[in-house]
PDB file of C-alpha atoms and ligand atoms in Angstrom:
ATOM      1  CA  MET A  25       9.926  59.234   3.174  1.00  0.00           C
ATOM      2  CA  PHE A  26      11.696  56.303   0.796  1.00  0.00           C
ATOM      3  CA  ILE A  27      14.062  56.712  -2.071  1.00  0.00           C
ATOM      4  CA  GLY A  28      14.943  60.219  -0.536  1.00  0.00           C
ATOM      5  CA  HIS A  29      16.821  58.910   2.715  1.00  0.00           C
ATOM      6  CA  PHE A  30      19.066  56.592  -0.007  1.00  0.00           C
ATOM      7  CA  ALA A  31      20.471  59.876  -1.245  1.00  0.00           C
ATOM      8  CA  ILE A  32      22.131  60.519   1.932  1.00  0.00           C
ATOM      9  CA  ALA A  33      23.489  57.524   1.836  1.00  0.00           C
ATOM     10  CA  TYR A  34      25.068  58.131  -1.811  1.00  0.00           C
ATOM     11  CA  LEU A  35      26.422  61.426  -0.627  1.00  0.00           C
ATOM     12  CA  VAL A  36      27.912  60.089   2.802  1.00  0.00           C
ATOM     13  CA  TYR A  37      29.706  57.207   0.476  1.00  0.00           C
ATOM     14  CA  TYR A  38      30.949  59.770  -1.524  1.00  0.00           C
ATOM     15  CA  LEU A  39      32.620  61.496   1.312  1.00  0.00           C
ATOM     16  CA  TYR A  40      33.725  58.362   3.284  1.00  0.00           C
ATOM     17  CA  PRO A  41      34.065  55.661   0.353  1.00  0.00           C
ATOM     18  CA  ASN A  42      35.988  53.188   3.105  1.00  0.00           C
ATOM     19  CA  ILE A  43      32.830  51.804   4.296  1.00  0.00           C
ATOM     20  CA  PRO A  44      30.992  49.225   2.094  1.00  0.00           C
ATOM     21  CA  PHE A  45      28.201  50.743   0.149  1.00  0.00           C
ATOM     22  CA  TRP A  46      25.826  48.267   1.896  1.00  0.00           C
ATOM     23  CA  VAL A  47      26.377  49.433   5.010  1.00  0.00           C
ATOM     24  CA  ALA A  48      25.808  53.070   4.339  1.00  0.00           C
ATOM     25  CA  LEU A  49      22.554  51.874   2.300  1.00  0.00           C
ATOM     26  CA  LEU A  50      21.735  49.767   5.793  1.00  0.00           C
ATOM     27  CA  GLY A  51      22.290  53.239   7.983  1.00  0.00           C
ATOM     28  CA  VAL A  52      19.862  55.469   6.259  1.00  0.00           C
ATOM     29  CA  SER A  53      17.052  52.813   6.421  1.00  0.00           C
ATOM     30  CA  PHE A  54      18.127  51.767   9.704  1.00  0.00           C
ATOM     31  CA  PRO A  55      14.812  53.651  11.661  1.00  0.00           C
ATOM     32  CA  ASP A  56      12.566  52.363   8.762  1.00  0.00           C
ATOM     33  CA  LEU A  57      13.833  48.648   9.275  1.00  0.00           C
ATOM     34  CA  LEU A  58      13.352  48.940  13.060  1.00  0.00           C
ATOM     35  CA  TRP A  59      10.055  50.251  12.928  1.00  0.00           C
ATOM     36  CA  PRO A  60       8.158  47.363  11.349  1.00  0.00           C
ATOM     37  CA  ILE A  61       9.954  44.669  13.560  1.00  0.00           C
ATOM     38  CA  PHE A  62       8.953  46.395  16.420  1.00  0.00           C
ATOM     39  CA  VAL A  63       5.309  46.987  15.190  1.00  0.00           C
ATOM     40  CA  ILE A  64       5.175  43.120  14.598  1.00  0.00           C
ATOM     41  CA  LEU A  65       6.441  42.845  18.400  1.00  0.00           C
ATOM     42  CA  GLY A  66       3.984  45.218  19.798  1.00  0.00           C
ATOM     43  CA  ILE A  67       6.693  47.289  20.901  1.00  0.00           C
ATOM     44  CA  GLU A  68       5.379  50.477  18.714  1.00  0.00           C
ATOM     45  CA  GLN A  69       2.059  51.132  17.518  1.00  0.00           C
ATOM     46  CA  VAL A  70       0.464  52.808  13.853  1.00  0.00           C
ATOM     47  CA  LYS A  71      -3.133  53.409  13.027  1.00  0.00           C
ATOM     48  CA  ILE A  72      -3.885  52.727   9.222  1.00  0.00           C
ATOM     49  CA  LYS A  73      -6.938  53.919   8.029  1.00  0.00           C
ATOM     50  CA  SER A  74      -8.559  51.331   5.566  1.00  0.00           C
ATOM     51  CA  ASN A  75     -10.410  53.965   3.521  1.00  0.00           C
ATOM     52  CA  SER A  76      -7.360  56.276   2.449  1.00  0.00           C
ATOM     53  CA  PRO A  77      -3.549  55.293   0.839  1.00  0.00           C
ATOM     54  CA  LEU A  78      -1.811  58.560   1.662  1.00  0.00           C
ATOM     55  CA  GLN A  79       0.969  58.422   4.211  1.00  0.00           C
ATOM     56  CA  LYS A  80      -0.451  61.773   5.616  1.00  0.00           C
ATOM     57  CA  ASP A  81      -3.401  59.652   7.301  1.00  0.00           C
ATOM     58  CA  LEU A  82      -0.998  57.225   8.746  1.00  0.00           C
ATOM     59  CA  LYS A  83      -1.127  57.696  12.486  1.00  0.00           C
ATOM     60  CA  PHE A  84       2.170  56.881  13.898  1.00  0.00           C
ATOM     61  CA  THR A  85       0.790  57.119  17.555  1.00  0.00           C
ATOM     62  CA  HIS A  86       3.935  55.273  19.206  1.00  0.00           C
ATOM     63  CA  TYR A  87       7.022  54.983  18.238  1.00  0.00           C
ATOM     64  CA  PRO A  88       9.491  56.228  20.705  1.00  0.00           C
ATOM     65  CA  TYR A  89      12.574  53.767  19.520  1.00  0.00           C
ATOM     66  CA  SER A  90      12.290  53.041  15.900  1.00  0.00           C
ATOM     67  CA  HIS A  91      11.765  57.166  15.198  1.00  0.00           C
ATOM     68  CA  SER A  92      13.143  59.125  18.072  1.00  0.00           C
ATOM     69  CA  LEU A  93      16.534  60.957  17.706  1.00  0.00           C
ATOM     70  CA  VAL A  94      17.753  60.111  21.132  1.00  0.00           C
ATOM     71  CA  ILE A  95      17.027  56.394  21.208  1.00  0.00           C
ATOM     72  CA  SER A  96      17.020  55.333  17.722  1.00  0.00           C
ATOM     73  CA  THR A  97      20.664  57.096  17.359  1.00  0.00           C
ATOM     74  CA  ILE A  98      21.827  54.736  21.167  1.00  0.00           C
ATOM     75  CA  ILE A  99      20.322  51.650  18.869  1.00  0.00           C
ATOM     76  CA  ALA A 100      21.817  52.447  15.684  1.00  0.00           C
ATOM     77  CA  PHE A 101      25.446  53.112  17.505  1.00  0.00           C
ATOM     78  CA  VAL A 102      25.224  49.792  19.422  1.00  0.00           C
ATOM     79  CA  PHE A 103      24.588  48.231  15.841  1.00  0.00           C
ATOM     80  CA  GLY A 104      26.517  50.016  14.154  1.00  0.00           C
ATOM     81  CA  GLY A 105      29.279  49.071  16.519  1.00  0.00           C
ATOM     82  CA  VAL A 106      28.708  45.124  16.163  1.00  0.00           C
ATOM     83  CA  LEU A 107      29.007  45.634  12.484  1.00  0.00           C
ATOM     84  CA  SER A 108      32.335  47.516  12.647  1.00  0.00           C
ATOM     85  CA  PHE A 109      34.021  44.992  15.122  1.00  0.00           C
ATOM     86  CA  LEU A 110      32.445  41.903  12.561  1.00  0.00           C
ATOM     87  CA  LEU A 111      33.650  43.928   9.672  1.00  0.00           C
ATOM     88  CA  ASN A 112      36.988  45.352  11.353  1.00  0.00           C
ATOM     89  CA  ASN A 113      35.750  48.567  10.163  1.00  0.00           C
ATOM     90  CA  TRP A 114      36.292  51.581  12.815  1.00  0.00           C
ATOM     91  CA  ALA A 115      34.731  53.952  10.151  1.00  0.00           C
ATOM     92  CA  ILE A 116      30.885  52.321  10.882  1.00  0.00           C
ATOM     93  CA  LEU A 117      31.639  53.078  14.546  1.00  0.00           C
ATOM     94  CA  ILE A 118      30.892  56.795  13.509  1.00  0.00           C
ATOM     95  CA  LEU A 119      29.136  57.059  10.673  1.00  0.00           C
ATOM     96  CA  PHE A 120      26.499  54.320  11.114  1.00  0.00           C
ATOM     97  CA  PRO A 121      24.616  56.644  13.796  1.00  0.00           C
ATOM     98  CA  ILE A 122      24.933  59.489  11.598  1.00  0.00           C
ATOM     99  CA  LEU A 123      23.591  57.826   8.792  1.00  0.00           C
ATOM    100  CA  SER A 124      20.576  56.672  11.033  1.00  0.00           C
ATOM    101  CA  ALA A 125      20.062  60.042  12.742  1.00  0.00           C
ATOM    102  CA  SER A 126      19.999  61.643   8.878  1.00  0.00           C
ATOM    103  CA  HIS A 127      16.594  59.251   8.388  1.00  0.00           C
ATOM    104  CA  TRP A 128      15.229  60.766  11.249  1.00  0.00           C
ATOM    105  CA  VAL A 129      16.076  64.654   9.916  1.00  0.00           C
ATOM    106  CA  LEU A 130      14.493  63.957   6.393  1.00  0.00           C
ATOM    107  CA  ASP A 131      11.494  62.370   8.134  1.00  0.00           C
ATOM    108  CA  ILE A 132      11.234  65.785   9.680  1.00  0.00           C
ATOM    109  CA  ILE A 133      10.254  67.230   6.416  1.00  0.00           C
ATOM    110  CA  VAL A 134       7.182  64.683   5.791  1.00  0.00           C
ATOM    111  CA  HIS A 135       6.110  63.718   8.617  1.00  0.00           C
ATOM    112  CA  ARG A 136       3.257  65.324  10.814  1.00  0.00           C
ATOM    113  CA  LYS A 137       4.268  66.588  14.223  1.00  0.00           C
ATOM    114  CA  ASP A 138       4.768  62.722  15.452  1.00  0.00           C
ATOM    115  CA  LEU A 139       8.663  62.512  15.376  1.00  0.00           C
ATOM    116  CA  PRO A 140       9.819  62.333  19.258  1.00  0.00           C
ATOM    117  CA  VAL A 141      13.089  63.759  20.003  1.00  0.00           C
ATOM    118  CA  LEU A 142      13.956  62.219  22.923  1.00  0.00           C
ATOM    119  CA  GLY A 143      11.954  58.953  22.834  1.00  0.00           C
ATOM    120  CA  PHE A 144      11.810  58.176  26.551  1.00  0.00           C
ATOM    121  CA  SER A 145      10.622  61.340  28.846  1.00  0.00           C
ATOM    122  CA  LYS A 146       6.484  61.838  29.375  1.00  0.00           C
ATOM    123  CA  LYS A 147       7.617  65.930  28.521  1.00  0.00           C
ATOM    124  CA  ASP A 148       9.292  64.522  25.060  1.00  0.00           C
ATOM    125  CA  PHE A 149       7.968  66.946  22.100  1.00  0.00           C
ATOM    126  CA  LYS A 150       7.383  65.893  18.468  1.00  0.00           C
ATOM    127  CA  VAL A 151       8.447  67.592  15.333  1.00  0.00           C
ATOM    128  CA  GLY A 152       7.677  67.271  11.905  1.00  0.00           C
ATOM    129  CA  LEU A 153       6.923  69.956   9.171  1.00  0.00           C
ATOM    130  CA  GLY A 154       4.167  67.685   7.538  1.00  0.00           C
ATOM    131  CA  LEU A 155       4.980  67.886   3.484  1.00  0.00           C
ATOM    132  CA  TRP A 156       2.848  64.652   3.383  1.00  0.00           C
ATOM    133  CA  ASN A 157      -0.055  66.926   3.570  1.00  0.00           C
ATOM    134  CA  HIS A 158       0.596  68.111  -0.071  1.00  0.00           C
ATOM    135  CA  GLY A 159       1.181  64.719  -1.710  1.00  0.00           C
ATOM    136  CA  ARG A 160       2.005  66.058  -5.047  1.00  0.00           C
ATOM    137  CA  ALA A 161       4.467  68.552  -3.861  1.00  0.00           C
ATOM    138  CA  ALA A 162       5.888  65.797  -1.881  1.00  0.00           C
ATOM    139  CA  PHE A 163       6.174  63.313  -4.881  1.00  0.00           C
ATOM    140  CA  ILE A 164       7.933  65.329  -6.885  1.00  0.00           C
ATOM    141  CA  LEU A 165      10.313  66.871  -4.766  1.00  0.00           C
ATOM    142  CA  GLU A 166      11.223  63.567  -3.024  1.00  0.00           C
ATOM    143  CA  TYR A 167      12.059  62.417  -6.753  1.00  0.00           C
ATOM    144  CA  VAL A 168      14.128  65.356  -7.790  1.00  0.00           C
ATOM    145  CA  PHE A 169      16.384  65.411  -4.446  1.00  0.00           C
ATOM    146  CA  TYR A 170      16.912  61.662  -4.925  1.00  0.00           C
ATOM    147  CA  VAL A 171      18.132  62.449  -8.711  1.00  0.00           C
ATOM    148  CA  THR A 172      20.192  65.275  -7.896  1.00  0.00           C
ATOM    149  CA  PHE A 173      22.222  63.615  -5.379  1.00  0.00           C
ATOM    150  CA  THR A 174      22.362  60.129  -7.256  1.00  0.00           C
ATOM    151  CA  ILE A 175      23.569  62.268 -10.232  1.00  0.00           C
ATOM    152  CA  LEU A 176      25.924  64.319  -8.299  1.00  0.00           C
ATOM    153  CA  PHE A 177      27.251  61.710  -5.750  1.00  0.00           C
ATOM    154  CA  ALA A 178      26.535  58.181  -6.396  1.00  0.00           C
ATOM    155  CA  PRO A 179      29.525  55.690  -7.517  1.00  0.00           C
ATOM    156  CA  SER A 180      29.724  56.648 -11.317  1.00  0.00           C
ATOM    157  CA  SER A 181      29.487  52.621 -12.219  1.00  0.00           C
ATOM    158  CA  LEU A 182      26.178  52.792 -10.581  1.00  0.00           C
ATOM    159  CA  ILE A 183      24.214  55.664 -11.136  1.00  0.00           C
ATOM    160  CA  PHE A 184      22.118  54.283 -13.945  1.00  0.00           C
ATOM    161  CA  LEU A 185      21.085  51.117 -11.719  1.00  0.00           C
ATOM    162  CA  LEU A 186      20.317  53.825  -8.700  1.00  0.00           C
ATOM    163  CA  PHE A 187      18.184  55.850 -11.218  1.00  0.00           C
ATOM    164  CA  ILE A 188      16.373  53.061 -12.662  1.00  0.00           C
ATOM    165  CA  LEU A 189      15.900  51.477  -9.535  1.00  0.00           C
ATOM    166  CA  GLY A 190      15.191  54.896  -7.650  1.00  0.00           C
ATOM    167  CA  THR A 191      12.685  55.598 -10.165  1.00  0.00           C
ATOM    168  CA  ILE A 192      10.812  52.280 -10.120  1.00  0.00           C
ATOM    169  CA  PHE A 193      10.328  52.213  -6.242  1.00  0.00           C
ATOM    170  CA  HIS A 194       9.443  55.913  -6.167  1.00  0.00           C
ATOM    171  CA  ILE A 195       6.486  54.917  -8.807  1.00  0.00           C
ATOM    172  CA  LEU A 196       5.630  51.963  -6.578  1.00  0.00           C
ATOM    173  CA  ASN A 197       4.916  54.080  -3.729  1.00  0.00           C
ATOM    174  CA  ALA A 198       2.995  57.043  -5.601  1.00  0.00           C
ATOM    175  CA  ASN A 199      -0.129  55.720  -4.364  1.00  0.00           C
ATOM    176  CA  SER A 200       0.848  56.586  -0.726  1.00  0.00           C
ATOM    177  CA  PHE A 201       1.383  60.280  -2.102  1.00  0.00           C
ATOM    178  CA  LEU A 202      -1.427  60.408  -4.420  1.00  0.00           C
ATOM    179  CA  GLY A 203      -4.197  58.407  -3.239  1.00  0.00           C
ATOM    180  CA  LEU A 204      -4.917  56.757  -6.617  1.00  0.00           C
ATOM    181  CA  THR A 205      -7.311  54.142  -4.936  1.00  0.00           C
ATOM    182  CA  LYS A 206      -9.663  55.271  -2.188  1.00  0.00           C
ATOM    183  CA  LYS A 207      -8.556  51.825   0.077  1.00  0.00           C
ATOM    184  CA  ASN A 208      -5.341  51.130   1.506  1.00  0.00           C
ATOM    185  CA  LEU A 209      -4.116  47.969  -0.172  1.00  0.00           C
ATOM    186  CA  PHE A 210      -2.250  47.178   2.996  1.00  0.00           C
ATOM    187  CA  ALA A 211      -4.210  47.760   5.834  1.00  0.00           C
ATOM    188  CA  LYS A 212      -5.127  44.271   6.115  1.00  0.00           C
ATOM    189  CA  GLY A 213      -4.305  42.756   8.950  1.00  0.00           C
ATOM    190  CA  LYS A 214      -2.188  43.865  11.971  1.00  0.00           C
ATOM    191  CA  TYR A 215       1.440  42.840  10.135  1.00  0.00           C
ATOM    192  CA  THR A 216       0.728  43.751   6.109  1.00  0.00           C
ATOM    193  CA  TYR A 217       1.916  47.146   6.184  1.00  0.00           C
ATOM    194  CA  PRO A 218       5.163  46.707   8.515  1.00  0.00           C
ATOM    195  CA  ILE A 219       6.094  43.941   6.229  1.00  0.00           C
ATOM    196  CA  ILE A 220       5.606  45.587   3.020  1.00  0.00           C
ATOM    197  CA  THR A 221       7.631  48.076   4.554  1.00  0.00           C
ATOM    198  CA  LEU A 222      10.230  45.971   5.536  1.00  0.00           C
ATOM    199  CA  LEU A 223      10.307  44.233   1.903  1.00  0.00           C
ATOM    200  CA  GLY A 224      10.692  47.627   0.315  1.00  0.00           C
ATOM    201  CA  PHE A 225      13.828  48.558   2.224  1.00  0.00           C
ATOM    202  CA  GLY A 226      15.230  45.311   2.220  1.00  0.00           C
ATOM    203  CA  LEU A 227      14.633  44.636  -1.834  1.00  0.00           C
ATOM    204  CA  PHE A 228      16.311  48.242  -2.354  1.00  0.00           C
ATOM    205  CA  ILE A 229      19.310  47.500  -0.373  1.00  0.00           C
ATOM    206  CA  ILE A 230      19.781  44.459  -1.944  1.00  0.00           C
ATOM    207  CA  ILE A 231      19.277  45.205  -5.340  1.00  0.00           C
ATOM    208  CA  ALA A 232      21.487  48.274  -4.739  1.00  0.00           C
ATOM    209  CA  SER A 233      24.130  46.668  -3.471  1.00  0.00           C
ATOM    210  CA  LEU A 234      24.363  43.845  -5.919  1.00  0.00           C
TER     211      LEU A 234
HETATM  212 ZN1   ZN B  27      11.331  56.189   8.883  1.00  0.00          ZN
END
């Protein structure tokens, strides 16, 4: 999931506008910002099929830190603590791990059964409802969810920008739902896909916070 995560940032910022907007955006993206860095460092692993661009064909073989509920929330708590200290805003200490955990909860809807709950136990169990198996439905539902939350909860001065931004990024991401190309354009090398993920989330956050 991509733009859908930002819908939750708009809701949380609507309820608690005492944190900077960019912190809300960073919080909901946090697991998908950790993940590419951990993949590049060799701490986590993914298998990408070169003959399919679909998200359902990404095999997240090992991502116990960035995408487990418990470990990723602990990392977010530590990171949020540092951020709240630097910005002298203690609301961030509480809200940052919640924003990050919302990422995991929303990922359950689309991912196959590959999201670990604990992240540290051999007896860990994994969850995922697999909406990505139905690419067209997933594409439409994520967009409707994003647009609804943008209209209801985004800061009024930013609604139009965030609507356009979300639409552009969702269209750029369409191939991973709809399989328009027969090949995965980002399967080359070990680092292309993680770098594209990092760029996608990073650019969205930067543009939306301008
Ligand atoms: Zn994710």
